[in-house]
Amino acid sequence: MNQTAPSNSSEPAGVCAPLTDRRVIRVAGADARGFLQNLLTCDLDDVDADGAGYGALLTPQGKILFDFLIFADADAYLLDTHVSGAADFAKRLGFYKLRAKVEIADVSDTFRVLAAWGGDVPADFPGIAVPDPRLTAFGARFLSRTEANVPAGFSLADEGAYHARRVAFALPEAPHDFQPGDAFPHDADMDDLNGVAFDKGCFVGQEVVSRMQHRGTARRRIVRVAADAPLPAPGSAIIAGGKTSGTLGTTDGSAGLALVRLDRVQNARARGEPILAGEVDIEASLPDWATFVWPETPGNGA
């Protein structure tokens, strides 16, 4: 977020999109930090140091129930999550509360979630403004405390522009690109997007996720897909070499994201077999920031 408008331009330097499908849950109280540290995949030490983080609450079997961005706010934490799971997320946190001295509340009437890119955050912004903790180059995340959703120096965009930018940066989100309860953090690329702190100690589902990390057993990943024609609707099956190999997620015209079996897609690539989203021929590629690679096949050295 180091770009500024030219000095001879009166046009806004940045773009800001209110995200109306997000909700904010506040966790406060004397035990709030320890309570969350023992549950979530992210490390609260990093959240406190950086002002924000990215993480998930998992099942004991290691599947993602809720993904979120989390913000340090004085002696509390604010969790920015999708509306479809917000009520259940607050309820699940309450399930783990037991005797912990914490208060859990939906504060979406107080905070409005915005995504911004291409401009500098004004010093007097009424709320929280930090670089996106998943990928700094993606932009910034704002939690605004006022009705004025768009700060000075930014032009207004809609949520479609935000999701198009997610596709361009290959940045997945639930429930658009993976379904809660169906994906491990590695499936959703969270290990490469600062979403899992493997060295912090225990959290719910930690044993399974750490085993996948150390053994390198993740077979599914979210990747880029592109076509020469508009892609079909999200949720369409990905077929590689005649085998069902994944599901199409967010789309932006002929570009999109898909959760796929890497081995099946790579085998089809190596054999020159078609890879389809619905009936549309596609090409699959890895995100620029990915540390994972296509698996070896008999045709490429395995």
Coordinates of C-alpha atoms in Angstrom, one line a residue:
M1 CA 0.0 0.0 0.0
N2 CA 2.8 2.4 -0.9
Q3 CA 1.3 3.8 -4.1
T4 CA 0.1 7.4 -4.0
A5 CA -1.6 9.6 -6.5
P6 CA 0.5 11.9 -8.7
S7 CA 0.8 15.3 -7.3
N8 CA -0.9 16.9 -10.3
S9 CA -3.9 14.6 -10.2
S10 CA -7.1 15.2 -8.3
E11 CA -8.3 11.6 -8.9
P12 CA -8.5 9.2 -6.0
A13 CA -5.3 7.1 -5.6
G14 CA -7.0 4.0 -4.3
V15 CA -10.0 1.8 -4.5
C16 CA -12.2 0.7 -1.6
A17 CA -15.0 -1.9 -1.7
P18 CA -17.4 -2.4 1.2
L19 CA -17.9 -6.1 1.9
T20 CA -21.5 -6.4 2.9
D21 CA -21.3 -10.2 3.2
R22 CA -18.9 -10.1 6.1
R23 CA -19.6 -9.9 9.8
V24 CA -17.5 -9.0 12.8
I25 CA -17.3 -11.0 16.1
R26 CA -15.7 -9.5 19.1
V27 CA -13.9 -11.6 21.7
A28 CA -12.9 -9.7 24.9
G29 CA -12.2 -10.3 28.5
A30 CA -9.3 -11.2 30.8
D31 CA -8.9 -14.6 29.2
A32 CA -9.6 -13.6 25.6
R33 CA -6.0 -14.0 24.3
G34 CA -5.3 -17.4 25.9
F35 CA -8.8 -18.6 24.9
L36 CA -8.2 -17.9 21.3
Q37 CA -4.6 -19.0 21.2
N38 CA -5.6 -22.5 22.3
L39 CA -8.3 -22.7 19.6
L40 CA -7.2 -21.0 16.4
T41 CA -4.7 -21.9 13.8
C42 CA -3.0 -18.5 13.9
D43 CA -0.6 -17.2 16.5
L44 CA -1.9 -14.4 18.7
D45 CA 1.7 -13.2 19.2
D46 CA 1.9 -12.4 15.5
V47 CA -1.6 -10.8 15.6
D48 CA -0.6 -8.6 18.5
A49 CA 2.7 -7.6 16.8
D50 CA 1.2 -7.0 13.3
G51 CA -2.2 -5.8 14.2
A52 CA -3.9 -8.5 12.2
G53 CA -3.8 -12.2 11.2
Y54 CA -5.5 -14.8 9.1
G55 CA -6.7 -18.1 10.5
A56 CA -9.3 -20.7 11.0
L57 CA -11.2 -22.7 13.6
L58 CA -11.0 -26.4 12.8
T59 CA -12.7 -29.6 13.7
P60 CA -10.8 -32.0 15.9
Q61 CA -10.1 -33.9 12.6
G62 CA -8.4 -30.9 11.1
K63 CA -11.2 -29.6 8.7
I64 CA -11.9 -25.9 8.4
L65 CA -15.2 -24.9 10.1
F66 CA -14.7 -21.1 9.8
D67 CA -12.0 -19.0 8.2
F68 CA -11.5 -15.3 9.2
L69 CA -9.2 -12.3 9.5
I70 CA -8.5 -11.3 13.1
F71 CA -7.6 -7.9 14.4
A72 CA -6.1 -6.8 17.7
D73 CA -8.3 -4.0 19.2
A74 CA -7.0 -2.8 22.5
D75 CA -7.8 -5.6 25.0
A76 CA -10.1 -7.4 22.5
Y77 CA -9.9 -9.2 19.2
L78 CA -12.2 -8.7 16.2
L79 CA -12.9 -11.6 13.8
D80 CA -14.0 -10.8 10.3
T81 CA -15.8 -13.8 8.8
H82 CA -18.4 -14.6 6.1
V83 CA -22.0 -13.9 7.0
S84 CA -23.1 -17.5 6.2
G85 CA -21.2 -18.9 9.2
A86 CA -21.0 -15.9 11.6
A87 CA -23.7 -17.0 14.0
D88 CA -22.5 -20.6 14.1
F89 CA -18.9 -19.3 14.6
A90 CA -20.0 -17.2 17.7
K91 CA -21.9 -20.2 19.0
R92 CA -19.0 -22.6 18.5
L93 CA -16.7 -20.2 20.3
G94 CA -19.2 -20.1 23.1
F95 CA -19.2 -23.9 23.2
Y96 CA -15.4 -23.8 24.0
K97 CA -15.8 -21.0 26.6
L98 CA -16.5 -23.2 29.6
R99 CA -15.2 -21.1 32.6
A100 CA -13.0 -18.8 30.6
K101 CA -13.5 -15.1 31.4
V102 CA -14.4 -14.0 27.8
E103 CA -17.3 -12.2 26.2
I104 CA -18.3 -13.1 22.7
A105 CA -20.6 -10.7 20.7
D106 CA -21.5 -9.9 17.1
V107 CA -20.5 -6.2 16.6
S108 CA -21.3 -5.9 12.9
D109 CA -23.5 -2.9 13.7
T110 CA -20.4 -1.1 15.0
F111 CA -17.8 -2.2 12.5
R112 CA -18.1 -2.3 8.7
V113 CA -15.6 -4.4 6.7
L114 CA -13.9 -2.9 3.7
A115 CA -11.1 -4.0 1.3
A116 CA -8.8 -1.4 -0.2
W117 CA -6.0 -1.3 -2.6
G118 CA -3.8 1.2 -4.5
G119 CA -3.8 4.1 -2.0
D120 CA -2.4 5.2 1.4
V121 CA -4.6 5.0 4.5
P122 CA -5.4 8.4 5.9
A123 CA -4.0 9.1 9.3
D124 CA -7.4 10.0 10.7
F125 CA -9.2 6.9 9.5
P126 CA -11.9 6.1 12.1
G127 CA -11.2 2.5 12.7
I128 CA -8.6 -0.2 12.0
A129 CA -6.6 -0.3 8.8
V130 CA -3.9 -2.8 8.2
P131 CA -2.2 -4.6 5.3
D132 CA -4.1 -7.8 4.4
P133 CA -2.4 -10.4 6.5
R134 CA -2.8 -13.1 3.9
L135 CA -0.8 -11.3 1.1
T136 CA 0.5 -7.8 1.6
A137 CA 0.5 -7.1 -2.2
F138 CA -3.3 -7.8 -2.2
G139 CA -4.0 -4.5 -0.4
A140 CA -5.5 -3.6 3.0
R141 CA -8.4 -4.5 5.2
F142 CA -10.4 -1.8 6.9
L143 CA -12.8 -2.0 9.9
S144 CA -14.6 1.3 9.8
R145 CA -16.4 2.6 12.9
T146 CA -18.5 5.1 10.9
E147 CA -21.2 5.3 8.3
A148 CA -18.7 6.9 5.9
N149 CA -17.5 3.6 4.4
V150 CA -15.0 5.1 1.9
P151 CA -12.1 7.1 3.3
A152 CA -10.7 10.2 1.6
G153 CA -8.5 9.4 -1.3
F154 CA -10.3 6.3 -2.3
S155 CA -12.9 5.7 -5.0
L156 CA -15.9 3.4 -4.3
A157 CA -15.9 -0.1 -5.9
D158 CA -18.4 -2.9 -5.4
E159 CA -17.9 -6.4 -4.1
G160 CA -17.5 -7.8 -7.6
A161 CA -14.3 -5.8 -8.0
Y162 CA -13.0 -7.3 -4.8
H163 CA -13.7 -10.8 -5.9
A164 CA -12.2 -10.2 -9.3
R165 CA -9.0 -9.0 -7.5
R166 CA -9.1 -12.2 -5.4
V167 CA -9.1 -14.2 -8.6
A168 CA -6.3 -12.2 -10.0
F169 CA -4.2 -12.9 -6.9
A170 CA -5.5 -16.5 -6.5
L171 CA -6.7 -15.7 -2.9
P172 CA -9.3 -18.2 -1.8
E173 CA -12.1 -17.7 0.7
A174 CA -14.9 -19.8 2.1
P175 CA -17.6 -20.4 1.1
H176 CA -16.8 -19.3 -2.4
D177 CA -13.8 -21.6 -3.1
F178 CA -14.1 -24.3 -0.5
Q179 CA -16.9 -25.4 1.8
P180 CA -16.7 -25.3 5.6
G181 CA -16.3 -28.8 7.0
D182 CA -14.9 -30.2 3.7
A183 CA -11.4 -28.8 3.4
F184 CA -8.1 -29.0 5.4
P185 CA -6.1 -25.8 5.7
H186 CA -3.6 -27.1 3.1
D187 CA -6.5 -27.6 0.6
A188 CA -7.3 -23.9 1.0
D189 CA -3.6 -22.9 0.7
M190 CA -3.7 -21.5 4.2
D191 CA -0.2 -22.8 4.9
D192 CA 1.2 -20.5 2.2
L193 CA -1.0 -17.5 3.2
N194 CA 0.1 -17.1 6.8
G195 CA -3.0 -18.9 8.1
V196 CA -1.4 -21.7 10.1
A197 CA 1.3 -21.3 12.8
F198 CA 2.9 -24.7 12.9
D199 CA 5.3 -23.7 15.6
K200 CA 3.0 -22.2 18.2
G201 CA 1.8 -25.4 19.9
C202 CA -1.6 -26.9 20.3
F203 CA -4.8 -25.7 18.6
V204 CA -7.9 -27.6 17.7
G205 CA -7.1 -30.0 14.9
Q206 CA -3.3 -29.3 15.2
E207 CA -2.2 -32.9 15.2
V208 CA -3.7 -33.8 11.8
V209 CA -2.6 -30.5 10.2
S210 CA 0.9 -30.8 11.4
R211 CA 1.1 -34.4 10.2
M212 CA 0.0 -33.2 6.7
Q213 CA 2.7 -30.5 6.8
H214 CA 5.6 -32.7 7.8
R215 CA 4.6 -35.6 5.6
G216 CA 3.7 -33.5 2.6
T217 CA 0.5 -35.5 2.1
A218 CA -1.8 -32.7 0.9
R219 CA -3.3 -33.8 -2.5
R220 CA -5.9 -31.1 -3.0
R221 CA -5.0 -27.4 -3.6
I222 CA -6.7 -24.3 -4.8
V223 CA -5.2 -23.2 -8.1
R224 CA -5.8 -20.7 -10.9
V225 CA -7.8 -21.8 -14.0
A226 CA -8.2 -19.9 -17.3
A227 CA -10.1 -20.5 -20.5
D228 CA -10.7 -19.0 -23.9
A229 CA -14.4 -18.7 -23.1
P230 CA -16.4 -17.7 -20.1
L231 CA -16.2 -20.2 -17.3
P232 CA -19.4 -22.0 -16.1
A233 CA -21.0 -21.4 -12.8
P234 CA -19.1 -21.8 -9.5
G235 CA -19.6 -25.3 -8.2
S236 CA -19.1 -26.9 -11.6
A237 CA -17.1 -30.1 -11.7
I238 CA -13.5 -30.1 -12.9
I239 CA -12.8 -33.1 -15.1
A240 CA -9.2 -34.0 -15.8
G241 CA -8.5 -36.9 -18.2
G242 CA -12.1 -38.1 -17.8
K243 CA -11.9 -38.2 -14.0
T244 CA -13.7 -35.9 -11.6
S245 CA -10.8 -33.9 -10.1
G246 CA -12.2 -30.9 -8.3
T247 CA -14.7 -28.0 -8.2
L248 CA -14.8 -24.6 -9.7
G249 CA -14.8 -21.7 -7.2
T250 CA -14.9 -18.0 -7.7
T251 CA -14.9 -16.9 -11.4
D252 CA -14.3 -13.6 -13.2
G253 CA -15.2 -14.1 -16.8
S254 CA -12.7 -16.6 -18.3
A255 CA -10.5 -16.7 -15.1
G256 CA -11.2 -18.4 -11.9
L257 CA -10.1 -20.5 -8.9
A258 CA -10.6 -24.2 -8.4
L259 CA -10.1 -26.7 -5.7
V260 CA -8.5 -29.7 -7.5
R261 CA -6.6 -32.9 -7.0
L262 CA -3.1 -31.9 -8.1
D263 CA -2.1 -35.5 -9.1
R264 CA -5.1 -36.0 -11.4
V265 CA -4.7 -32.6 -13.0
Q266 CA -1.0 -33.1 -13.5
N267 CA -1.4 -36.5 -15.0
A268 CA -3.9 -35.1 -17.5
R269 CA -1.5 -32.2 -18.3
A270 CA 1.4 -34.7 -18.8
R271 CA -0.6 -36.9 -21.1
G272 CA -2.1 -34.0 -23.1
E273 CA -5.6 -35.0 -22.0
P274 CA -8.4 -32.4 -21.7
I275 CA -9.1 -30.6 -18.4
L276 CA -12.6 -29.3 -18.3
A277 CA -14.8 -27.0 -16.1
G278 CA -18.2 -28.2 -17.0
E279 CA -17.8 -28.4 -20.8
V280 CA -15.2 -25.6 -21.1
D281 CA -11.6 -26.4 -21.8
I282 CA -9.3 -24.9 -19.1
E283 CA -5.7 -24.5 -18.2
A284 CA -4.6 -24.8 -14.6
S285 CA -1.6 -23.1 -13.0
L286 CA -0.3 -22.5 -9.6
P287 CA -0.5 -19.2 -7.8
D288 CA 2.6 -17.0 -8.1
W289 CA 3.1 -17.1 -4.3
A290 CA 2.7 -20.9 -4.0
T291 CA 5.5 -22.9 -2.4
F292 CA 3.7 -26.2 -3.3
V293 CA 4.5 -27.7 -6.7
W294 CA 2.8 -30.1 -9.2
P295 CA 3.5 -33.7 -8.1
E296 CA 5.8 -35.9 -10.1
T297 CA 4.3 -38.2 -12.7
P298 CA 5.8 -41.1 -14.6
G299 CA 6.2 -38.7 -17.5
N300 CA 8.2 -36.0 -15.6
G301 CA 10.7 -38.0 -13.6
A302 CA 8.8 -39.9 -10.9

